[in-house]
PDB file of C-alpha atoms in Angstrom:
ATOM      1  CA  MET A  11     -17.615 -42.501 -16.845  1.00 67.00           C
ATOM      2  CA  THR A  12     -17.853 -41.797 -13.126  1.00 82.00           C
ATOM      3  CA  GLY A  13     -14.925 -41.124 -10.862  1.00 93.00           C
ATOM      4  CA  PRO A  14     -14.415 -41.959  -7.193  1.00 96.00           C
ATOM      5  CA  ILE A  15     -16.066 -38.764  -5.890  1.00 97.00           C
ATOM      6  CA  GLU A  16     -19.261 -39.470  -7.830  1.00 97.00           C
ATOM      7  CA  GLU A  17     -19.208 -43.105  -6.706  1.00 97.00           C
ATOM      8  CA  LEU A  18     -18.805 -42.030  -3.066  1.00 98.00           C
ATOM      9  CA  GLN A  19     -21.614 -39.477  -3.430  1.00 98.00           C
ATOM     10  CA  SER A  20     -23.857 -42.279  -4.689  1.00 98.00           C
ATOM     11  CA  VAL A  21     -23.065 -44.456  -1.646  1.00 98.00           C
ATOM     12  CA  ILE A  22     -23.733 -41.495   0.655  1.00 98.00           C
ATOM     13  CA  ARG A  23     -27.093 -40.864  -1.054  1.00 98.00           C
ATOM     14  CA  ASP A  24     -27.953 -44.544  -0.490  1.00 98.00           C
ATOM     15  CA  TYR A  25     -26.928 -44.128   3.150  1.00 98.00           C
ATOM     16  CA  PHE A  26     -29.170 -41.069   3.590  1.00 97.00           C
ATOM     17  CA  ASP A  27     -32.065 -42.819   1.815  1.00 97.00           C
ATOM     18  CA  ALA A  28     -31.621 -45.926   3.982  1.00 97.00           C
ATOM     19  CA  LEU A  29     -31.823 -43.887   7.194  1.00 96.00           C
ATOM     20  CA  TYR A  30     -34.761 -41.787   6.015  1.00 96.00           C
ATOM     21  CA  HIS A  31     -36.799 -44.819   4.916  1.00 96.00           C
ATOM     22  CA  CYS A  32     -35.357 -47.322   7.464  1.00 96.00           C
ATOM     23  CA  ASP A  33     -34.453 -49.462   4.460  1.00 98.00           C
ATOM     24  CA  THR A  34     -32.150 -52.159   5.822  1.00 97.00           C
ATOM     25  CA  GLU A  35     -31.416 -53.655   2.379  1.00 97.00           C
ATOM     26  CA  LEU A  36     -30.132 -50.304   1.169  1.00 98.00           C
ATOM     27  CA  LEU A  37     -28.281 -49.803   4.454  1.00 97.00           C
ATOM     28  CA  GLN A  38     -26.482 -53.113   3.999  1.00 97.00           C
ATOM     29  CA  LYS A  39     -25.638 -52.154   0.422  1.00 97.00           C
ATOM     30  CA  ALA A  40     -23.974 -48.938   1.659  1.00 98.00           C
ATOM     31  CA  PHE A  41     -22.083 -50.501   4.586  1.00 98.00           C
ATOM     32  CA  HIS A  42     -19.349 -53.108   4.455  1.00 97.00           C
ATOM     33  CA  PRO A  43     -20.489 -56.240   6.375  1.00 96.00           C
ATOM     34  CA  LYS A  44     -17.597 -55.753   8.833  1.00 97.00           C
ATOM     35  CA  ALA A  45     -18.296 -52.055   9.398  1.00 98.00           C
ATOM     36  CA  VAL A  46     -18.200 -50.357  12.793  1.00 96.00           C
ATOM     37  CA  TYR A  47     -20.891 -48.007  14.179  1.00 95.00           C
ATOM     38  CA  ALA A  48     -19.922 -45.881  17.185  1.00 94.00           C
ATOM     39  CA  THR A  49     -20.472 -42.711  19.175  1.00 89.00           C
ATOM     40  CA  ALA A  50     -18.974 -41.222  22.314  1.00 82.00           C
ATOM     41  CA  ASP A  51     -22.266 -39.359  22.957  1.00 82.00           C
ATOM     42  CA  GLU A  52     -23.269 -42.206  25.254  1.00 78.00           C
ATOM     43  CA  THR A  53     -21.576 -43.542  28.364  1.00 83.00           C
ATOM     44  CA  PRO A  54     -20.123 -46.013  28.052  1.00 87.00           C
ATOM     45  CA  LEU A  55     -19.090 -45.502  24.446  1.00 88.00           C
ATOM     46  CA  LEU A  56     -21.625 -47.031  22.059  1.00 92.00           C
ATOM     47  CA  HIS A  57     -20.154 -49.514  19.592  1.00 93.00           C
ATOM     48  CA  ARG A  58     -22.091 -51.815  17.303  1.00 95.00           C
ATOM     49  CA  THR A  59     -21.311 -54.274  14.564  1.00 96.00           C
ATOM     50  CA  MET A  60     -23.516 -54.343  11.486  1.00 96.00           C
ATOM     51  CA  ASP A  61     -25.258 -57.441  12.857  1.00 96.00           C
ATOM     52  CA  GLU A  62     -26.240 -55.300  15.863  1.00 96.00           C
ATOM     53  CA  TYR A  63     -26.954 -52.049  13.990  1.00 95.00           C
ATOM     54  CA  VAL A  64     -29.233 -53.307  11.190  1.00 97.00           C
ATOM     55  CA  PRO A  65     -31.991 -54.570  13.560  1.00 96.00           C
ATOM     56  CA  VAL A  66     -31.965 -51.202  15.359  1.00 94.00           C
ATOM     57  CA  VAL A  67     -32.723 -49.415  12.084  1.00 95.00           C
ATOM     58  CA  ALA A  68     -35.321 -52.054  11.153  1.00 96.00           C
ATOM     59  CA  ALA A  69     -37.178 -51.427  14.431  1.00 96.00           C
ATOM     60  CA  ARG A  70     -37.451 -47.657  13.919  1.00 93.00           C
ATOM     61  CA  VAL A  71     -40.450 -45.824  12.570  1.00 93.00           C
ATOM     62  CA  SER A  72     -39.079 -44.230   9.425  1.00 95.00           C
ATOM     63  CA  PRO A  73     -38.836 -40.435   9.198  1.00 94.00           C
ATOM     64  CA  ALA A  74     -40.401 -40.781   5.719  1.00 95.00           C
ATOM     65  CA  SER A  75     -43.538 -42.424   7.149  1.00 95.00           C
ATOM     66  CA  ARG A  76     -43.878 -39.552   9.646  1.00 94.00           C
ATOM     67  CA  GLY A  77     -43.536 -36.980   6.871  1.00 93.00           C
ATOM     68  CA  GLU A  78     -40.421 -35.446   8.428  1.00 93.00           C
ATOM     69  CA  ALA A  79     -38.580 -32.865   6.403  1.00 90.00           C
ATOM     70  CA  ARG A  80     -35.366 -34.177   4.963  1.00 90.00           C
ATOM     71  CA  ASN A  81     -32.056 -32.420   5.601  1.00 92.00           C
ATOM     72  CA  ASP A  82     -29.000 -34.305   4.319  1.00 95.00           C
ATOM     73  CA  VAL A  83     -25.716 -32.557   3.549  1.00 96.00           C
ATOM     74  CA  ILE A  84     -22.339 -33.773   2.334  1.00 98.00           C
ATOM     75  CA  ASP A  85     -19.811 -31.336   3.811  1.00 98.00           C
ATOM     76  CA  GLU A  86     -16.697 -32.925   2.359  1.00 98.00           C
ATOM     77  CA  ILE A  87     -15.211 -35.990   0.763  1.00 98.00           C
ATOM     78  CA  GLN A  88     -11.497 -36.744   0.887  1.00 98.00           C
ATOM     79  CA  LEU A  89      -9.642 -39.457  -0.960  1.00 97.00           C
ATOM     80  CA  ALA A  90      -6.670 -41.040   0.812  1.00 95.00           C
ATOM     81  CA  GLY A  91      -5.753 -43.234  -2.131  1.00 92.00           C
ATOM     82  CA  ASP A  92      -7.376 -45.537  -4.625  1.00 94.00           C
ATOM     83  CA  ASN A  93      -9.225 -47.583  -1.984  1.00 97.00           C
ATOM     84  CA  THR A  94      -9.714 -45.368   1.069  1.00 98.00           C
ATOM     85  CA  ALA A  95     -11.841 -42.255   1.590  1.00 98.00           C
ATOM     86  CA  PHE A  96     -13.480 -40.121   4.266  1.00 98.00           C
ATOM     87  CA  ALA A  97     -16.666 -38.058   4.293  1.00 98.00           C
ATOM     88  CA  ARG A  98     -18.114 -35.604   6.786  1.00 98.00           C
ATOM     89  CA  VAL A  99     -21.890 -35.522   6.420  1.00 98.00           C
ATOM     90  CA  ARG A 100     -24.844 -34.101   8.334  1.00 96.00           C
ATOM     91  CA  CYS A 101     -28.422 -35.274   8.610  1.00 94.00           C
ATOM     92  CA  THR A 102     -31.524 -34.744  10.699  1.00 91.00           C
ATOM     93  CA  LEU A 103     -33.453 -37.699  12.125  1.00 88.00           C
ATOM     94  CA  ALA A 104     -36.336 -37.506  14.584  1.00 83.00           C
ATOM     95  CA  GLY A 105     -35.739 -33.775  14.983  1.00 85.00           C
ATOM     96  CA  LYS A 106     -32.097 -34.244  15.980  1.00 89.00           C
ATOM     97  CA  ASP A 107     -29.127 -33.051  13.966  1.00 92.00           C
ATOM     98  CA  TYR A 108     -26.156 -35.370  13.557  1.00 93.00           C
ATOM     99  CA  VAL A 109     -22.631 -35.062  12.219  1.00 95.00           C
ATOM    100  CA  ASP A 110     -21.315 -38.341  10.833  1.00 96.00           C
ATOM    101  CA  PHE A 111     -17.721 -39.161   9.994  1.00 97.00           C
ATOM    102  CA  LEU A 112     -17.849 -41.945   7.429  1.00 98.00           C
ATOM    103  CA  THR A 113     -14.764 -43.849   6.344  1.00 98.00           C
ATOM    104  CA  PHE A 114     -14.895 -45.849   3.142  1.00 98.00           C
ATOM    105  CA  VAL A 115     -12.998 -48.722   1.641  1.00 98.00           C
ATOM    106  CA  ARG A 116     -13.161 -49.870  -1.936  1.00 97.00           C
ATOM    107  CA  ASP A 117     -13.447 -53.640  -1.864  1.00 94.00           C
ATOM    108  CA  ASP A 118     -13.908 -55.668  -5.049  1.00 92.00           C
ATOM    109  CA  GLY A 119     -14.167 -52.404  -6.986  1.00 93.00           C
ATOM    110  CA  ARG A 120     -17.055 -51.090  -4.862  1.00 95.00           C
ATOM    111  CA  TRP A 121     -17.020 -48.283  -2.277  1.00 98.00           C
ATOM    112  CA  ARG A 122     -18.672 -49.093   1.059  1.00 98.00           C
ATOM    113  CA  ILE A 123     -18.796 -47.475   4.482  1.00 98.00           C
ATOM    114  CA  MET A 124     -16.339 -49.203   6.827  1.00 98.00           C
ATOM    115  CA  ALA A 125     -16.923 -47.015   9.880  1.00 98.00           C
ATOM    116  CA  LYS A 126     -19.548 -44.552  11.036  1.00 97.00           C
ATOM    117  CA  ILE A 127     -18.589 -42.383  13.993  1.00 96.00           C
ATOM    118  CA  PHE A 128     -21.278 -39.863  14.811  1.00 94.00           C
ATOM    119  CA  GLN A 129     -21.988 -36.953  17.138  1.00 92.00           C
ATOM    120  CA  MET A 130     -25.306 -35.351  17.926  1.00 86.00           C
ATOM    121  CA  ASN A 131     -25.042 -31.559  17.538  1.00 78.00           C
ATOM    122  CA  ALA A 132     -24.558 -29.738  20.839  1.00 57.00           C
ATOM    123  CA  GLU A 133     -27.734 -27.694  20.280  1.00 58.00           C
ATOM    124  CA  ASN A 134     -29.732 -30.922  20.647  1.00 52.00           C
ATOM    125  CA  LYS A 135     -28.005 -31.814  23.921  1.00 48.00           C
ATOM    126  CA  GLY A 136     -28.611 -28.599  25.824  1.00 40.00           C
ATOM    127  CA  GLY A 137     -25.819 -26.475  24.356  1.00 36.00           C
ATOM    128  CA  VAL A 138     -22.488 -27.969  25.378  1.00 30.00           C
TER     129      VAL A 138
END
């Protein structure tokens, strides 16, 4: 029997796999259809719906096809109740390191990412 932490870890692994392989089916499995994707790294603030985000991932050349080394880390997972959770994760894509704050909801008994707010590490932006 798996608990919520193991279930969330599985969704996060799907998320990492989806980004590494640019697998939009897996991406849509990990994200809730009404999820939000955002960063304040860009001006103005970048905000996308899933309908906008999925084609962006589909158009990328996958890190897997370029033979890029994989570096995915789950720093923490916090449960806020039976149906809400948060994870801080890190990954490297196209030679850039990212910190992602992922919020999760459990809908119909299944955990899915409801929001992804990310920040590129300062070292990749010239050391701010």
